[in-house]
XYZ file of C-alpha atoms in Angstrom:
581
model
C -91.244 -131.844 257.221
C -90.340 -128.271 256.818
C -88.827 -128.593 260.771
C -86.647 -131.529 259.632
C -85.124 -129.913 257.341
C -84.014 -127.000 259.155
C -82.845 -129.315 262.099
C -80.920 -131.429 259.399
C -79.748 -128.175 257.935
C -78.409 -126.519 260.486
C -76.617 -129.369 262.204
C -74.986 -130.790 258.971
C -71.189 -131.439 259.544
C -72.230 -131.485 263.184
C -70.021 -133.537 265.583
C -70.677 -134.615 268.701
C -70.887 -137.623 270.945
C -73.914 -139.548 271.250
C -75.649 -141.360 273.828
C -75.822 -144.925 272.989
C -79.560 -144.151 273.966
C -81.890 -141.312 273.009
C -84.868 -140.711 274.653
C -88.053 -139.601 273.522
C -91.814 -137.742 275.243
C -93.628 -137.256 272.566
C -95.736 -135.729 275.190
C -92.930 -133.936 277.225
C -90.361 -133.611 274.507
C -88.991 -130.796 272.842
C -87.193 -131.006 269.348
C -83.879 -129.024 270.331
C -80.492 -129.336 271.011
C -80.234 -126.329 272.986
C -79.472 -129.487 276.358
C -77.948 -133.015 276.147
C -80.215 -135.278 275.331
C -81.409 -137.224 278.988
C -84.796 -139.132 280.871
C -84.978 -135.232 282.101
C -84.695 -133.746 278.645
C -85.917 -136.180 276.057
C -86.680 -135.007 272.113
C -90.045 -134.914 270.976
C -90.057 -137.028 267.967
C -88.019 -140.032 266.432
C -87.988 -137.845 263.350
C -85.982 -134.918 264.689
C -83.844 -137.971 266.418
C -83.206 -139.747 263.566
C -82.194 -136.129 261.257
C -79.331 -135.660 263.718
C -77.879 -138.735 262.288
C -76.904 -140.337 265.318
C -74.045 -143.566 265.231
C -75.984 -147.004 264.133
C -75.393 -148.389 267.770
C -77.940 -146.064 268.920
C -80.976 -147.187 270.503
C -84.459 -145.441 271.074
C -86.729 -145.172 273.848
C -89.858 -143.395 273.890
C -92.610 -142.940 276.522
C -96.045 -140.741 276.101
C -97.008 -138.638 279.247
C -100.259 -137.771 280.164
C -99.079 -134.428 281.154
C -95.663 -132.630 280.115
C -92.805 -133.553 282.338
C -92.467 -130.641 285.198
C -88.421 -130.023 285.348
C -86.572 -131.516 287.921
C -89.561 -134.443 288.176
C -89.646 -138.161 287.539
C -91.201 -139.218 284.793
C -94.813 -140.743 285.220
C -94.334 -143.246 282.618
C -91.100 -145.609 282.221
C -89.123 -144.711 278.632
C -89.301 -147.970 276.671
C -87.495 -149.327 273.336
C -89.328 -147.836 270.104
C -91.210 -150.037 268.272
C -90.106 -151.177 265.299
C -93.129 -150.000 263.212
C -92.352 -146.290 264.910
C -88.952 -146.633 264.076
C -89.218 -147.585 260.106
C -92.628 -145.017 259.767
C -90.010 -142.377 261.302
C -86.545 -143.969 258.984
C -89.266 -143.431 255.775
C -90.314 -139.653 256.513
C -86.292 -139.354 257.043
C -85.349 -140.749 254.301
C -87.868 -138.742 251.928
C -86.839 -135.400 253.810
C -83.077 -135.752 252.587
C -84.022 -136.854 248.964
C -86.489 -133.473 249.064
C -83.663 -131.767 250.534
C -81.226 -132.782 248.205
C -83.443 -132.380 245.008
C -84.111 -128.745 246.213
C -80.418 -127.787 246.742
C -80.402 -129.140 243.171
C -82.849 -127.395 241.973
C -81.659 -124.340 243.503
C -78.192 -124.906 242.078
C -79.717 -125.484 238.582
C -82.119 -122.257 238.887
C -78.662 -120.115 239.780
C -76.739 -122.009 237.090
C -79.490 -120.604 234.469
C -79.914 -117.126 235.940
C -76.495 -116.659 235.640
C -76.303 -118.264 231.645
C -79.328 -115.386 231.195
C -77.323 -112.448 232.672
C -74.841 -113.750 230.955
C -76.761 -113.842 227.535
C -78.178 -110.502 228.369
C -74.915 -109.465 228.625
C -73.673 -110.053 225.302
C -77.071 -109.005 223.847
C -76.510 -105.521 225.606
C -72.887 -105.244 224.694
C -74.021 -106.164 220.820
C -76.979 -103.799 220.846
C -74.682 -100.931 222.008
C -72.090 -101.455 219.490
C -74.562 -101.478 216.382
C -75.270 -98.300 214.720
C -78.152 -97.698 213.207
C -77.901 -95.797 209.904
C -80.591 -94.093 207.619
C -80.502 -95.815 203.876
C -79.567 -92.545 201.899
C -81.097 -94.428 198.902
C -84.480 -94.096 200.281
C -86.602 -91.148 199.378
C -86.016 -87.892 202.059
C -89.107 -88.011 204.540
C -91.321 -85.640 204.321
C -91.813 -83.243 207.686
C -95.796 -84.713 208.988
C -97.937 -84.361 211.682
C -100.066 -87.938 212.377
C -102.883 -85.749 211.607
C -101.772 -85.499 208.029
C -101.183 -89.501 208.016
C -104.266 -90.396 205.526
C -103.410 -88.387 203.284
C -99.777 -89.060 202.849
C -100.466 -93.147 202.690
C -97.717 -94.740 200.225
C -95.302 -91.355 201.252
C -92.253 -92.019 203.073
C -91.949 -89.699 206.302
C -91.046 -88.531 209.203
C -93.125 -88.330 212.522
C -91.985 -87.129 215.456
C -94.368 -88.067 218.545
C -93.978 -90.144 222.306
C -94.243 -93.707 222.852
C -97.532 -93.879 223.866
C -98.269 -98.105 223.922
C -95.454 -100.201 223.266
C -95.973 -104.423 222.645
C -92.344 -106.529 221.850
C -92.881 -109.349 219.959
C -89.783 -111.695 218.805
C -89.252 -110.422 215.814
C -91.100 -107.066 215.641
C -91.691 -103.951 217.856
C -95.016 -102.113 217.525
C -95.032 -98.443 218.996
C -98.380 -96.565 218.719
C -97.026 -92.623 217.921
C -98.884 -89.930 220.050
C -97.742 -86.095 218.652
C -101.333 -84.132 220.092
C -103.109 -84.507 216.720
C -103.468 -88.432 216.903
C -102.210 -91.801 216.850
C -100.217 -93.548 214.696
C -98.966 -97.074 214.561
C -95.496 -97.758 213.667
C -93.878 -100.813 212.835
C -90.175 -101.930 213.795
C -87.947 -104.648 212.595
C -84.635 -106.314 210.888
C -82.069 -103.959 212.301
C -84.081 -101.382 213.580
C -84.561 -103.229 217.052
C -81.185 -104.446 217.205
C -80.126 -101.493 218.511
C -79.287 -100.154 222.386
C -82.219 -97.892 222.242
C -84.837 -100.609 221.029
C -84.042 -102.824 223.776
C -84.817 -99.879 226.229
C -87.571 -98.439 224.769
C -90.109 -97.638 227.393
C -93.652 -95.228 227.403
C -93.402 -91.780 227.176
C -90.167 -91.662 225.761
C -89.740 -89.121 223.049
C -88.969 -90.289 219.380
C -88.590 -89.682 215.277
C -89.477 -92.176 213.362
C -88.938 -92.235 209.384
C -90.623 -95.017 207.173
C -93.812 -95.757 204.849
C -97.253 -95.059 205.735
C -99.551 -97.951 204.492
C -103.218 -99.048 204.759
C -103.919 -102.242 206.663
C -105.444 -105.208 204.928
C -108.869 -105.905 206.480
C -109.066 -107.479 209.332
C -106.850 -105.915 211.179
C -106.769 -102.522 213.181
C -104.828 -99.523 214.125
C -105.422 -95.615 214.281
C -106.876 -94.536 211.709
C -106.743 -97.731 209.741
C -103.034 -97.939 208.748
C -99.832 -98.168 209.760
C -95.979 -96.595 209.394
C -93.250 -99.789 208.221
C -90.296 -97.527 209.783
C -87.012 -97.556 208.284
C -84.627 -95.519 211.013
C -85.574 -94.065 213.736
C -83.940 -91.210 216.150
C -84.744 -91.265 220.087
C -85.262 -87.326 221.355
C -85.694 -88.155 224.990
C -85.334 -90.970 227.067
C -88.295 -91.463 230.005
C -87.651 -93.250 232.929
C -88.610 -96.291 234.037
C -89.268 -98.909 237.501
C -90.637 -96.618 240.323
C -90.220 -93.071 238.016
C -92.427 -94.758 235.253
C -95.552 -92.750 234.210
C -97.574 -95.658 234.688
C -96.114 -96.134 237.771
C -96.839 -92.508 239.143
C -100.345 -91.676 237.480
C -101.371 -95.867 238.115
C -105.466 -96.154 237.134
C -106.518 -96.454 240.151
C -104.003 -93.876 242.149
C -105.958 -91.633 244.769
C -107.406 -87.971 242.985
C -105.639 -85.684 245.071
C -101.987 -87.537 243.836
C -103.647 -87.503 239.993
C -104.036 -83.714 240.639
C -100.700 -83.022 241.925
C -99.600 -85.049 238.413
C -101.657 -83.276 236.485
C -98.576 -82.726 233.874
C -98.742 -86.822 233.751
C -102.315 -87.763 233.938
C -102.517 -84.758 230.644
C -100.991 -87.147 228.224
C -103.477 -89.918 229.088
C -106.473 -90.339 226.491
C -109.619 -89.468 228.485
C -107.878 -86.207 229.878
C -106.484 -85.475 226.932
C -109.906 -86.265 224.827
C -111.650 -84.141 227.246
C -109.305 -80.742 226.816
C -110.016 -81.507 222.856
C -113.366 -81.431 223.135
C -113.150 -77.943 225.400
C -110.959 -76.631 222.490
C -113.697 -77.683 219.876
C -116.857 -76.138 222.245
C -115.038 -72.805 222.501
C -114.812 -73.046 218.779
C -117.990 -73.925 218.308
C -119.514 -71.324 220.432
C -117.634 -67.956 218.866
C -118.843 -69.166 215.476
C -122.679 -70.065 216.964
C -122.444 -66.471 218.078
C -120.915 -65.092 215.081
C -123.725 -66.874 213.018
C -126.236 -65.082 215.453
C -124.302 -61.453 214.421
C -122.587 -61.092 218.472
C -119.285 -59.519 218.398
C -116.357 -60.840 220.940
C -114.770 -57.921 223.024
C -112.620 -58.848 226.078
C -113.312 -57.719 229.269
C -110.732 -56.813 232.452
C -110.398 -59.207 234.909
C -109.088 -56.702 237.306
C -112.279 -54.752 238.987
C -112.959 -52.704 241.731
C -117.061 -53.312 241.652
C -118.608 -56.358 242.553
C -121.525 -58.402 240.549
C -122.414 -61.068 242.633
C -122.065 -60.594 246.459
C -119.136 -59.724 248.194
C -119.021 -62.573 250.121
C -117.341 -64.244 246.448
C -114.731 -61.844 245.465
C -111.004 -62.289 245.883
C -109.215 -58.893 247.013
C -105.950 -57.711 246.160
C -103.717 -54.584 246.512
C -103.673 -52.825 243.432
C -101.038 -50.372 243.330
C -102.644 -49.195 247.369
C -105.836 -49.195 246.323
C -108.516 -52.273 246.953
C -109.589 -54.418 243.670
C -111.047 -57.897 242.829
C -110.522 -60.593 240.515
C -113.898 -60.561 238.285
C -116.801 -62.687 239.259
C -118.382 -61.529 235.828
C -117.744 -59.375 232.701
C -121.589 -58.755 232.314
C -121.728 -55.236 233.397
C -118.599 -54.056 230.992
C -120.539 -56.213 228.382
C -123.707 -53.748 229.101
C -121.531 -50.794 228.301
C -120.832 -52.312 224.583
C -124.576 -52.588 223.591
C -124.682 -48.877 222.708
C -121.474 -48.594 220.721
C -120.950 -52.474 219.163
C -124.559 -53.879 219.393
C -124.780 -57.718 220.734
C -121.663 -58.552 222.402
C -120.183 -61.840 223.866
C -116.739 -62.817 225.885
C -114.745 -66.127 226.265
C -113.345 -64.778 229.468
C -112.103 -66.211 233.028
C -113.812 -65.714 236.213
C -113.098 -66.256 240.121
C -115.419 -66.857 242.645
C -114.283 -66.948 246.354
C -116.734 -69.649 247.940
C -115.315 -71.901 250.105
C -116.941 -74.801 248.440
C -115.915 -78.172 247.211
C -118.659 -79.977 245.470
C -118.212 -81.202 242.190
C -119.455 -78.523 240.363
C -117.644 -75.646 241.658
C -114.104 -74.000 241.167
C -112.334 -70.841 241.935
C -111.122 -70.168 238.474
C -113.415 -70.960 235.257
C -114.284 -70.313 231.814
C -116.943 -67.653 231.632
C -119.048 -67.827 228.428
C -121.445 -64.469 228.434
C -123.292 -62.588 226.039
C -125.865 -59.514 226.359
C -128.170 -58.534 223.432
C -130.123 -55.450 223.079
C -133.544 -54.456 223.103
C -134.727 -57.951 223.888
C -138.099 -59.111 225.543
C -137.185 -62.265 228.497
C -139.235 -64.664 225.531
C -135.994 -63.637 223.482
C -133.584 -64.439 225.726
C -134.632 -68.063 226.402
C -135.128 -68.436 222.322
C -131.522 -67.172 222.172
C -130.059 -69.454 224.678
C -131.792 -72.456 223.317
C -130.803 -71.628 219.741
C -126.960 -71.516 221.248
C -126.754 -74.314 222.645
C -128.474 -76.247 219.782
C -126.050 -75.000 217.435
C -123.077 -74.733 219.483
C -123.681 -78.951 219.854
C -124.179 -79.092 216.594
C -120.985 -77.464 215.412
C -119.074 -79.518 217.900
C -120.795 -82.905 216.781
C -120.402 -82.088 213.117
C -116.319 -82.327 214.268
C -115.184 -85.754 213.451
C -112.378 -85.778 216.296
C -114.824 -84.202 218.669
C -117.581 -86.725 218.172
C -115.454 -89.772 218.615
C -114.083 -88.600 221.579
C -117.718 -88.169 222.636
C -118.792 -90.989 221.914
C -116.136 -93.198 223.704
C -116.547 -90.565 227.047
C -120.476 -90.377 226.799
C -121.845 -93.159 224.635
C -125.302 -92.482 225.458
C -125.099 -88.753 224.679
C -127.820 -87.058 222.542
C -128.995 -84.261 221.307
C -131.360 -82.139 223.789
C -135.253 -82.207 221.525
C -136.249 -78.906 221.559
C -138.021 -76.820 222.569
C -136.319 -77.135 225.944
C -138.692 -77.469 229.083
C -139.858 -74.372 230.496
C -140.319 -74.213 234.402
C -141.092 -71.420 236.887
C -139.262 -71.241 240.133
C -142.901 -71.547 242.098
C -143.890 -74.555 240.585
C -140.783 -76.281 240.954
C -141.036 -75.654 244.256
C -144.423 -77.410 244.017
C -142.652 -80.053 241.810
C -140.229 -80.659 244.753
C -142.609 -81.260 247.203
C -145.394 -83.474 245.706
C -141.721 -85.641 244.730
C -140.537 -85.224 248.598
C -137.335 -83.688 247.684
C -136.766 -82.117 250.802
C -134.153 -78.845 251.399
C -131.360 -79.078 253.095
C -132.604 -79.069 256.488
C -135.098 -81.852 255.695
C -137.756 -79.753 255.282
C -140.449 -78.646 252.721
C -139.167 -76.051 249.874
C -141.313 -72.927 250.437
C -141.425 -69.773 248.083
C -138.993 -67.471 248.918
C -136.083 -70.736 249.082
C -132.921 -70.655 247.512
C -132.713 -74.248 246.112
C -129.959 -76.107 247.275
C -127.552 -78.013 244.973
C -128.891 -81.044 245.492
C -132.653 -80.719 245.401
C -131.958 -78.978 241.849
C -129.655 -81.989 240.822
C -132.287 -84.706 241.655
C -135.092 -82.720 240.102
C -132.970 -82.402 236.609
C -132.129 -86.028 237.064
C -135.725 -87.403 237.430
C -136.736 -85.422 234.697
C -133.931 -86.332 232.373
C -133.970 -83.293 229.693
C -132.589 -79.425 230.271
C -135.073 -76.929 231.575
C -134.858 -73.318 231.731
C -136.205 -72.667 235.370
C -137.244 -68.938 235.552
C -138.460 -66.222 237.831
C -136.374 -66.890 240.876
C -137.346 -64.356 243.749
C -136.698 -60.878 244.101
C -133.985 -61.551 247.002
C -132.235 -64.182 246.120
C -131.132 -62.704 242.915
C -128.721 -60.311 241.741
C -129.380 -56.486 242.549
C -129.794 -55.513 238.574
C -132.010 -58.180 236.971
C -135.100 -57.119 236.326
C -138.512 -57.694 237.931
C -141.529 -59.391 236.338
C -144.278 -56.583 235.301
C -146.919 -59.130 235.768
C -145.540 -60.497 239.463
C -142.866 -58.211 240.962
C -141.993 -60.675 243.499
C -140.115 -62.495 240.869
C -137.429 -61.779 238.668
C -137.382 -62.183 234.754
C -134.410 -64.592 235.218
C -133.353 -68.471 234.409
C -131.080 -71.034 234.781
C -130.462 -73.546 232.514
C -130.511 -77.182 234.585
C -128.607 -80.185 232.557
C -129.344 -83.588 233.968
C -126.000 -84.852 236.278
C -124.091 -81.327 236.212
C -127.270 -78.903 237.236
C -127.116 -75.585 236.417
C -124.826 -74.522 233.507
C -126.352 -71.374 232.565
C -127.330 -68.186 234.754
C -129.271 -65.024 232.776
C -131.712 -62.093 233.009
C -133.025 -59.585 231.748
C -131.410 -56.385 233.124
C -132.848 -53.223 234.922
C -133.518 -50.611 232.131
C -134.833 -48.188 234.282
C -132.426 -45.813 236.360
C -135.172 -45.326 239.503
C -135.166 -49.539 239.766
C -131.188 -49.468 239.385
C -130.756 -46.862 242.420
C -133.589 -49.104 243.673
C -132.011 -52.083 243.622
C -128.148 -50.699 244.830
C -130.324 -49.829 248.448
C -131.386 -53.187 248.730
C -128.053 -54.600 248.778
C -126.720 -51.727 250.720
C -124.280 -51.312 247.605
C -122.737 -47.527 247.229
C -123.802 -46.505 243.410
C -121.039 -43.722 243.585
C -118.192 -46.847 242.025
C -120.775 -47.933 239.198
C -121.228 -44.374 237.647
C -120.058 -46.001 233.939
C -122.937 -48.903 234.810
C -125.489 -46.996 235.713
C -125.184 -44.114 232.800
C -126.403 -46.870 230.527
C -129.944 -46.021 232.015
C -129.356 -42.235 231.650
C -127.736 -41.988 227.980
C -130.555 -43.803 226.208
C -131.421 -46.756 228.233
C -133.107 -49.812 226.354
C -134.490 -53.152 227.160
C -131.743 -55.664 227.185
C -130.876 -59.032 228.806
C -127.624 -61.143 228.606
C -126.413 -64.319 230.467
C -123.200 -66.509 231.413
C -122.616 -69.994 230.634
C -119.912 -72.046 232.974
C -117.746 -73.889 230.175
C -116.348 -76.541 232.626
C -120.391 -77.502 233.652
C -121.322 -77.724 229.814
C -118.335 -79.859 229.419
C -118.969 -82.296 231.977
C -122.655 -82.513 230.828
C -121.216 -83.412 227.284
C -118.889 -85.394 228.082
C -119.895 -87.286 231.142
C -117.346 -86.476 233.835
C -117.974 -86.782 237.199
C -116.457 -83.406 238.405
C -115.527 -79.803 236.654
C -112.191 -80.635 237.745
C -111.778 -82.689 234.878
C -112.496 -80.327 232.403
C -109.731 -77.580 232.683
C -106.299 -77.714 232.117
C -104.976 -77.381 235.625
C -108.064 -77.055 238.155
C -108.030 -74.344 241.096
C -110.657 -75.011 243.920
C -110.450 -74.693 247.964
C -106.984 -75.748 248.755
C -105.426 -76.700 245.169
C -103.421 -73.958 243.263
C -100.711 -76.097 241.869
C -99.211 -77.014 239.825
């Protein structure tokens, strides 16, 4: 039907002399008019025939083939008048292709007639909405200056919120705008004149805004932030945001690929899992100066400029410092050591950079470095300490009733570590691993002596299901200071605290007291003592047994709040190849 149409289309007003006969192959045929109709050259189909409208003296005759007519050959079947059953079947599908065609072009017509009545319409409405001016009832009340996080308590108080557009639903008679300003949402009612204006018929998300009106509770039954909502009375756009192709949900879609959600990071910031997430990091860091506070540690603040290494030198970053070689800290815990004598227990809230080229979840070049060293401590204090910090650093934060709502909707199946916290050496773990044939990375058995791979860890915390403090790593696959076990000197007094899905989020020790050990332990690693003079006089000018640790905020973080990568737990996240924006 759809080929009848276009023939009849596209010879309409056609004129032209017809044969008094036409002649059809519906074998042989072909519907064109690229050549005269002929015997040699016959249409396919009385249907196409009959759309060209040919004279009423015309006559059919058709023929069927066997095989398709070669050119310049006589046909193998005589053409003979069309039957008059072919001829009415074919005058019926005709006949119901023009009324289709005609009751489209009407239809089309009508559709364009009413597009054009509604641009026309919008027209007007436009041209209205720009000339009315919105003005602010000077009988009213003046609104009182709020944050949304002040809206409970000024309920029944006319005032005025400044904030983005961060949902936005038109009804006919009514525009509801939930409010975002950083300390919450608030829903705000619009209506009467307030959405006869040009700006309320291009409101869009994102779009900055001051709103003035009433703050009032919601009858029950219905919902909103917070349980109420603002009736505005005027209003003041701030900024406009764009919208089509530039519109946020446009650029920072769901489901758009990580690496373009990283490059937006600015966008994908105002978002309310992102967002939730950086609230919760502000109320752990809170949480954790006044858990150490309670526990008497004092905060200092470390350089992150150094010119001695803590970790291996394989993980620094170098720079030129004024001619002279330096690093971007790894750690603060050796300038923390230094403290102990003059300001007791110490702690720092301080960033640190680590140069491996890896890209797992788990690891970035920039983090948040939580450490803390305490004085004449026994290893049996240390893990007390670190379990009694995280306990009450968790329950500071969940005592926050913005932090554990956000929790809750991130990680509904959260809870509180029981403690005490399961205690594991590193030699029966490596047991552990192999009676569970978790295998290294080379698909072979763990042995002593192993460092334990990423993933072996991960699926042993996961199995388990609760954190454990795995201690007594080996001699030489720890850091040059911590100290060795009296009982077992191939072993380390040292742990890491394993969370199930993030792994380790803790590493500590106890630290090398003595100064023959220190010297000891600076040969091992081929490490010239000379640059740590200031560390190691802590062993000469009244040495003492001490121990200290540092927690990775970003791990913690996702452990608490169930993200699938540290990358989601910083502000802007630096790892191999990202350093923007």
């Amino acid at each position: 039907m759809a080929e009848v149409e276009a023939a009849t289309s596209s010879l309409e007003g056609l004129t032209m002399d017809h044969p008094e006969i036409i002649y059809i192959d519906e074998d042989g045929g072909t519907d064109s008019t690229e050549h005269p109709n002929s015997p040699e050259t016959p249409y396919k189909t009385l249907l196409f025939a009959l759309s060209l409208l040919p004279p009423p003296t015309t006559t059919f005759h058709t023929r069927k083939s066997k095989t398709p007519i070669p050119p310049a050959e006589e046909p193998s079947l005589e053409y003979k008048p069309a039957a008059k059953s072919a001829l009415k079947k074919a005058k019926t599908l005709h006949d119901a292709s023009v009324r289709k065609a005609a009751k489209n072009a009407a239809s089309a017509a009508q559709r364009e007639k009413e597009a054009a009545e509604r641009a026309e319409k919008e027209k007007l409405k436009l041209e209205a909405a720009a000339a009315f001016v919105l003005k602010e009832d000077e009988s009213l009340p003046t609104a009182k200056l709020i944050k949304i996080r002040d809206s409970v308590a000024n309920r029944g108080t006319r005032v005025k919120v400044s904030g983005w557009i961060h949902r936005l639903r038109v009804q006919a008679h009514m525009i509801f705008i939930v409010l975002r300003d950083g300390t919450g949402y608030l829903q705000c009612v619009l209506e009467g004149d307030l959405i006869k204006t040009l700006d309320a018929l291009q409101f869009i998300e994102e779009t900055s805004i001051t709103i003035h009106g009433t703050i009032k509770e919601l009858p029950e039954g219905k919902t909103a932030p917070d349980g109420h909502e603002l009736t505005a009375d005027y209003y003041v756009v701030v900024g406009r945001a764009p919208g089509g192709d530039h519109a946020i949900g446009t650029i920072v879609a769901p489901d758009a690929e990580q690496q373009l959600k990283l490059d937006q990071r600015h966008l994908v910031l105002r978002g309310e899992q992102a967002s939730g997430v950086l609230k919760v990091r502000a109320g752990v860091l809170r949480a954790f100066r006044k858990a150490f506070d309670d526990l008497g540690l004092l905060e200092v603040t470390p350089p992150c400029m150094v010119q001695t290494q803590v970790e291996g030198g394989a993980t620094l970053f170098e720079f030129n410092y004024y001619g002279e070689k330096a690093y971007l800290t790894q750690s603060s815990q050796l300038y923390l050591e230094t403290c102990l004598p003059a300001l007791g227990d110490v702690f720092c809230v301080q960033e640190s950079f680590r140069a491996e080229r890896s890209v797992t979840r788990r690891h970035l070049s920039e983090y948040t470095h939580i450490e803390g060293e305490l004085a004449f401590i026994q290893f049996d204090d240390l893990l007390n300490h670190l379990e009694e910090m995280i306990s009450r650093v968790l329950e500071i934060v969940l005592a926050d009733p913005q932090c554990k709502e956000i929790i809750k909707q991130l990680n509904p199946d959260f809870k509180v570590p029981e403690r005490p916290f399961m205690r594991l050496k590193y030699e029966d773990a490596i047991k552990w691993l192999n009676e569970h044939d978790i295998k290294t990375d080379e698909d072979k058995d763990h042995v002593f002596g192993d460092d334990i791979a990423e993933a072996a860890e991960r699926k042993m915390t996961d199995i388990i299901g609760k954190p454990i403090f795995l201690t007594h790593f080996p001699v030489e696959i720890k850091a040059f200071y911590m100290k060795k076990d009296e009982k077992d000197p191939r072993v380390t007094e040292s742990v890491d605290v394993l969370m199930p899905g993030v792994g380790e989020i803790v590493g500590g020790s106890m630290r090398m007291d003595d100064l023959t050990e220190l010297m000891g332990g600076y040969a091992r690693e081929g490490i010239d003592p000379a640059p740590y003079y200031w560390f190691t006089d802590q062993r000469k000018y009244g040495t003492c047994p001490h121990g200290g640790y540092g927690l990775g905020l970003e791990r913690f973080l996702a452990w608490l709040c169930e993200r699938w990568t540290v990358r989601e737990c910083c502000l802007y996240p630096r790892y191999v190849g990202r350093c923007t924006p």
